[in-house]
Amino acid sequence: MKLKNIHLENYRNYETIQLAFPNSLNIFLGENAQGKTNLLESIYVLAMTRSHRTNNEKEFIRWGAEFARVEGEIEKKERIFPLEMAISSKGKKTKINHIEQRKLSDYVGALNIVLFAPEDLSLVKGSPQGRRKFLDMELGQVNPHYLYQLSQYQSVLKQRNHYLKRIYETKKTDQNFLDVLSEQLVESASHVLFLRYQFLLKLEQHAQKVHQKISHGKERLTLSYQPSLPIAQETTKEEIKAIFLEVLKKNQAREIAKQTTFVGPHRDDLFFLVNEKNVQTFGSQGQQRTTVLSVKLAEIELMKEEIGEYPILLLDDVLSELDDDRQMHLLETIEGKVQTFLTTTSLEHIENKMKSTPDIFYVTNGQIERKSESV
Ligand SMILES: Nc1ncnc2c1ncn2[C@@H]1O[C@H](COP(=O)(O)OP(=O)(O)OP(=O)(O)O)[C@@H](O)[C@H]1O
Ligand SMILES: [Mg+2]
């Protein structure tokens, strides 16, 4: 898959720019605060309609402007089609082939992306919330059904929590209504959980191979889903529903007292184990980095398997965070097959490592100038 070109209007510090990407490797070079991450973010937003950096999407709009727009042409399965994502005070609008897509699950997945940013290095060490977001974003891209079930789950969960609060305040319970909400909750939860287990199994297979290679055969990586419900990999959807309902029934009085739903996919976590030990607590910094890199490279292979084409890769200033050995693994894996957009403040870490000639773009204060040369 390829991003052929991009057109930004009022996106962050860009007023209007148009860039073409005939090459596989694209390097954005510039000093700090010039707009390198903004550009990568705009590509990410074109794919996902949301940012990895912020939940406040109004930030995309250039200060003083009314709207922001990102357009790009995608080449996928021998077809070329335009994508568009615009945001104004009225909200977001997304289009595939000039046709508006009202449902997120109809839009996301048209352009597939793997992003590797410095924040990802904290995937292992960071919060369970970060790991859930990782799961949701990656799985959502390859499986629109997952995205649909997840948004169902989130909206019912919100309703149910509201209703628990109402019960608490009014001291009156309409048991039938609460049961209906619980039924709806476990229904979508069963799909979400089932798909998460399936996805992780596949991701693990790929990540294991990469990790073994980077660690020169010394380490074995496993991914372990940590459900808040008493379920496991083998539990069927029907069983998940029954177990979840049972737990909700048992917790009802306490959930009303606390006005919240205690368990479910929104409370789960994911552990990364190296040689059976949790890397979060026992891993060295190097092992943690290898783990994240293995998972990112695994995503690339998994997407290829699911979609039939490689995704595009965004690398925001990460090469300098990796040692030579890990850099080589990364570059070896992507060269020639994955269209890559990479930001850096200096070519030092890239020099002499690439076989192909990249396109270099100089980024200065919201202006981009293209210059091709070999590094
Ligand atoms: N909505 C906006 N409108 C105008 N400018 C913005 C907006 N949002 C961010 N900026 C500007 O963009 C700049 C940051 O750009 P960006 O994060 O892309 O920098 P960078 O080139 O990646 O730098 P670094 O090398 O430090 O990561 C900020 O200094 C800010 O002034
Ligand atoms: Mg940056």
XYZ file of C-alpha atoms in Angstrom, residues 114 116 120-121 123-124 206-207 210-211 214 221 286-300 313 315 318-319 322-331 333-334:
43
model
C 1.879 1.391 11.793
C 6.351 3.988 15.992
C 5.592 3.714 22.245
C 8.687 2.828 24.171
C 3.976 0.647 25.944
C 5.484 -1.970 28.195
C 4.958 -12.784 14.601
C 6.430 -10.920 17.580
C 11.240 -11.106 15.548
C 12.149 -11.029 19.219
C 16.873 -9.585 17.716
C 8.532 -13.362 24.070
C 17.110 -3.132 26.528
C 14.637 -6.007 26.840
C 11.773 -3.557 27.047
C 12.933 -1.830 23.875
C 13.379 -5.113 22.046
C 9.874 -6.099 23.121
C 8.279 -2.922 21.782
C 10.259 -3.101 18.549
C 9.280 -6.761 18.081
C 5.624 -5.943 18.605
C 5.768 -3.043 16.129
C 7.492 -5.138 13.475
C 4.999 -7.918 14.161
C 2.147 -5.503 13.456
C 3.590 -4.858 10.014
C 5.083 2.955 8.421
C 8.699 6.490 12.424
C 12.779 6.670 16.999
C 15.961 5.629 15.266
C 17.517 2.461 19.326
C 21.022 1.026 19.373
C 22.817 0.000 16.170
C 21.732 -3.610 16.319
C 18.049 -2.779 16.734
C 18.241 -0.065 14.064
C 19.624 -2.601 11.606
C 16.780 -5.002 12.342
C 14.227 -2.299 11.815
C 15.722 -1.023 8.569
C 12.714 -5.467 7.846
C 11.213 -2.488 6.062
